């Protein structure tokens, strides 16, 4: 049950983070703003990305290591979000939006087939 709304705009550099880094940053920002809740209650984070495995890798970048140390003080359980059919379609559409379109090859008379 949601209890609080947290919002923040990414600055120029943060906008170029990978999706997994953006997810980790969102969790760190939320943990900072909701620190009293995170310290007193176990927190379950549902997502469709393997954030726990990424944060646990020894070859992660410096900022991910820093965020891992910061998040380690909280009782966070990472859960994979189950996908329903409608959500899978929405995820597909959002992933494909903005990709460049390829034109079909022209035939000899200049028409598309």
PDB file of C-alpha atoms in Angstrom:
ATOM      1  CA  UNK A   1       0.000   0.000   0.000  1.00  0.00           C
ATOM      2  CA  UNK A   2       1.591   3.305  -1.034  1.00  0.00           C
ATOM      3  CA  UNK A   3       2.057   5.752   1.781  1.00  0.00           C
ATOM      4  CA  UNK A   4       4.158   8.533   0.276  1.00  0.00           C
ATOM      5  CA  UNK A   5       4.836  10.130  -3.096  1.00  0.00           C
ATOM      6  CA  UNK A   6       8.452  10.885  -4.013  1.00  0.00           C
ATOM      7  CA  UNK A   7       9.361  12.860  -7.123  1.00  0.00           C
ATOM      8  CA  UNK A   8      12.600  14.219  -8.544  1.00  0.00           C
ATOM      9  CA  UNK A   9      13.799  15.345 -11.976  1.00  0.00           C
ATOM     10  CA  UNK A  10      17.017  13.798 -13.284  1.00  0.00           C
ATOM     11  CA  UNK A  11      19.765  16.298 -14.057  1.00  0.00           C
ATOM     12  CA  UNK A  12      21.723  16.153 -17.349  1.00  0.00           C
ATOM     13  CA  UNK A  13      24.233  13.483 -16.343  1.00  0.00           C
ATOM     14  CA  UNK A  14      21.652  11.307 -14.577  1.00  0.00           C
ATOM     15  CA  UNK A  15      19.531  11.271 -17.729  1.00  0.00           C
ATOM     16  CA  UNK A  16      22.321   9.345 -19.476  1.00  0.00           C
ATOM     17  CA  UNK A  17      22.459   6.567 -16.850  1.00  0.00           C
ATOM     18  CA  UNK A  18      21.577   3.045 -17.937  1.00  0.00           C
ATOM     19  CA  UNK A  19      18.061   1.855 -16.987  1.00  0.00           C
ATOM     20  CA  UNK A  20      19.444  -0.278 -14.134  1.00  0.00           C
ATOM     21  CA  UNK A  21      21.408   2.718 -12.793  1.00  0.00           C
ATOM     22  CA  UNK A  22      18.265   4.865 -12.983  1.00  0.00           C
ATOM     23  CA  UNK A  23      16.378   2.213 -11.011  1.00  0.00           C
ATOM     24  CA  UNK A  24      19.126   2.106  -8.374  1.00  0.00           C
ATOM     25  CA  UNK A  25      19.186   5.913  -8.185  1.00  0.00           C
ATOM     26  CA  UNK A  26      15.409   5.992  -7.707  1.00  0.00           C
ATOM     27  CA  UNK A  27      15.725   3.511  -4.848  1.00  0.00           C
ATOM     28  CA  UNK A  28      18.537   5.515  -3.210  1.00  0.00           C
ATOM     29  CA  UNK A  29      16.592   8.779  -3.492  1.00  0.00           C
ATOM     30  CA  UNK A  30      13.490   7.123  -2.057  1.00  0.00           C
ATOM     31  CA  UNK A  31      15.492   5.600   0.798  1.00  0.00           C
ATOM     32  CA  UNK A  32      16.982   9.006   1.628  1.00  0.00           C
ATOM     33  CA  UNK A  33      13.610  10.764   1.644  1.00  0.00           C
ATOM     34  CA  UNK A  34      11.807   7.986   3.523  1.00  0.00           C
ATOM     35  CA  UNK A  35      14.667   7.079   5.855  1.00  0.00           C
ATOM     36  CA  UNK A  36      12.502   6.762   9.018  1.00  0.00           C
ATOM     37  CA  UNK A  37      10.256   4.242   7.255  1.00  0.00           C
ATOM     38  CA  UNK A  38      13.150   2.289   5.747  1.00  0.00           C
ATOM     39  CA  UNK A  39      14.891   2.029   9.133  1.00  0.00           C
ATOM     40  CA  UNK A  40      11.856   0.785  11.065  1.00  0.00           C
ATOM     41  CA  UNK A  41      10.147  -1.512   8.546  1.00  0.00           C
ATOM     42  CA  UNK A  42      11.215  -4.186   6.074  1.00  0.00           C
ATOM     43  CA  UNK A  43      10.828  -2.873   2.525  1.00  0.00           C
ATOM     44  CA  UNK A  44       9.902  -4.952  -0.511  1.00  0.00           C
ATOM     45  CA  UNK A  45      10.900  -3.563  -3.907  1.00  0.00           C
ATOM     46  CA  UNK A  46       9.102  -5.043  -6.916  1.00  0.00           C
ATOM     47  CA  UNK A  47      10.739  -4.442 -10.277  1.00  0.00           C
ATOM     48  CA  UNK A  48      11.253  -6.019 -13.665  1.00  0.00           C
ATOM     49  CA  UNK A  49      15.062  -5.591 -13.586  1.00  0.00           C
ATOM     50  CA  UNK A  50      17.622  -7.736 -11.726  1.00  0.00           C
ATOM     51  CA  UNK A  51      18.782  -4.901  -9.456  1.00  0.00           C
ATOM     52  CA  UNK A  52      19.924  -7.158  -6.613  1.00  0.00           C
ATOM     53  CA  UNK A  53      22.267  -9.123  -8.886  1.00  0.00           C
ATOM     54  CA  UNK A  54      23.633  -5.933 -10.447  1.00  0.00           C
ATOM     55  CA  UNK A  55      24.346  -4.321  -7.083  1.00  0.00           C
ATOM     56  CA  UNK A  56      26.068  -7.497  -5.882  1.00  0.00           C
ATOM     57  CA  UNK A  57      28.558  -7.716  -8.766  1.00  0.00           C
ATOM     58  CA  UNK A  58      32.144  -6.846  -7.854  1.00  0.00           C
ATOM     59  CA  UNK A  59      32.781  -5.212 -11.242  1.00  0.00           C
ATOM     60  CA  UNK A  60      30.091  -2.542 -10.902  1.00  0.00           C
ATOM     61  CA  UNK A  61      30.861   1.146 -11.315  1.00  0.00           C
ATOM     62  CA  UNK A  62      31.905   3.368  -8.423  1.00  0.00           C
ATOM     63  CA  UNK A  63      28.527   5.030  -7.990  1.00  0.00           C
ATOM     64  CA  UNK A  64      26.730   1.657  -7.881  1.00  0.00           C
ATOM     65  CA  UNK A  65      29.123   0.454  -5.185  1.00  0.00           C
ATOM     66  CA  UNK A  66      28.482   3.647  -3.212  1.00  0.00           C
ATOM     67  CA  UNK A  67      24.720   3.160  -3.545  1.00  0.00           C
ATOM     68  CA  UNK A  68      25.018  -0.510  -2.545  1.00  0.00           C
ATOM     69  CA  UNK A  69      26.798   0.473   0.666  1.00  0.00           C
ATOM     70  CA  UNK A  70      24.172   3.126   1.361  1.00  0.00           C
ATOM     71  CA  UNK A  71      21.274   0.701   0.770  1.00  0.00           C
ATOM     72  CA  UNK A  72      22.866  -2.084   2.829  1.00  0.00           C
ATOM     73  CA  UNK A  73      21.783  -0.448   6.094  1.00  0.00           C
ATOM     74  CA  UNK A  74      18.118  -1.088   5.259  1.00  0.00           C
ATOM     75  CA  UNK A  75      16.127  -4.337   5.292  1.00  0.00           C
ATOM     76  CA  UNK A  76      15.265  -4.399   1.579  1.00  0.00           C
ATOM     77  CA  UNK A  77      14.004  -7.477  -0.228  1.00  0.00           C
ATOM     78  CA  UNK A  78      14.137  -7.346  -4.017  1.00  0.00           C
ATOM     79  CA  UNK A  79      11.235  -9.102  -5.737  1.00  0.00           C
ATOM     80  CA  UNK A  80      10.728  -9.704  -9.446  1.00  0.00           C
ATOM     81  CA  UNK A  81       7.453  -8.238 -10.641  1.00  0.00           C
ATOM     82  CA  UNK A  82       5.096 -10.753 -12.194  1.00  0.00           C
ATOM     83  CA  UNK A  83       3.887  -9.731 -15.625  1.00  0.00           C
ATOM     84  CA  UNK A  84       0.310  -9.996 -16.734  1.00  0.00           C
ATOM     85  CA  UNK A  85      -0.560 -10.128 -20.434  1.00  0.00           C
ATOM     86  CA  UNK A  86      -1.709  -6.516 -20.640  1.00  0.00           C
ATOM     87  CA  UNK A  87       1.422  -5.322 -18.848  1.00  0.00           C
ATOM     88  CA  UNK A  88       3.651  -7.314 -21.208  1.00  0.00           C
ATOM     89  CA  UNK A  89       2.084  -5.517 -24.158  1.00  0.00           C
ATOM     90  CA  UNK A  90       2.532  -2.122 -22.485  1.00  0.00           C
ATOM     91  CA  UNK A  91       6.175  -2.947 -21.682  1.00  0.00           C
ATOM     92  CA  UNK A  92       6.765  -3.963 -25.310  1.00  0.00           C
ATOM     93  CA  UNK A  93       5.207  -0.770 -26.665  1.00  0.00           C
ATOM     94  CA  UNK A  94       7.199   1.441 -24.303  1.00  0.00           C
ATOM     95  CA  UNK A  95      10.429  -0.382 -25.213  1.00  0.00           C
ATOM     96  CA  UNK A  96       9.810  -0.023 -28.956  1.00  0.00           C
ATOM     97  CA  UNK A  97       8.682   3.607 -28.901  1.00  0.00           C
ATOM     98  CA  UNK A  98      11.288   5.913 -30.333  1.00  0.00           C
ATOM     99  CA  UNK A  99      13.243   3.272 -32.256  1.00  0.00           C
ATOM    100  CA  UNK A 100      14.076   4.327 -35.830  1.00  0.00           C
ATOM    101  CA  UNK A 101      11.885   2.761 -38.480  1.00  0.00           C
ATOM    102  CA  UNK A 102      13.379   0.843 -41.374  1.00  0.00           C
ATOM    103  CA  UNK A 103      11.885   1.402 -44.798  1.00  0.00           C
ATOM    104  CA  UNK A 104      11.275  -1.604 -46.991  1.00  0.00           C
ATOM    105  CA  UNK A 105      13.471  -1.799 -50.087  1.00  0.00           C
ATOM    106  CA  UNK A 106      12.125  -0.246 -53.294  1.00  0.00           C
ATOM    107  CA  UNK A 107      11.427  -2.355 -56.335  1.00  0.00           C
ATOM    108  CA  UNK A 108      12.759  -1.542 -59.809  1.00  0.00           C
ATOM    109  CA  UNK A 109       9.845   0.742 -60.647  1.00  0.00           C
ATOM    110  CA  UNK A 110      10.313   2.758 -57.438  1.00  0.00           C
ATOM    111  CA  UNK A 111       7.342   1.328 -55.529  1.00  0.00           C
ATOM    112  CA  UNK A 112       7.508  -0.183 -52.097  1.00  0.00           C
ATOM    113  CA  UNK A 113       6.474  -3.792 -51.747  1.00  0.00           C
TER     114      UNK A 113
END
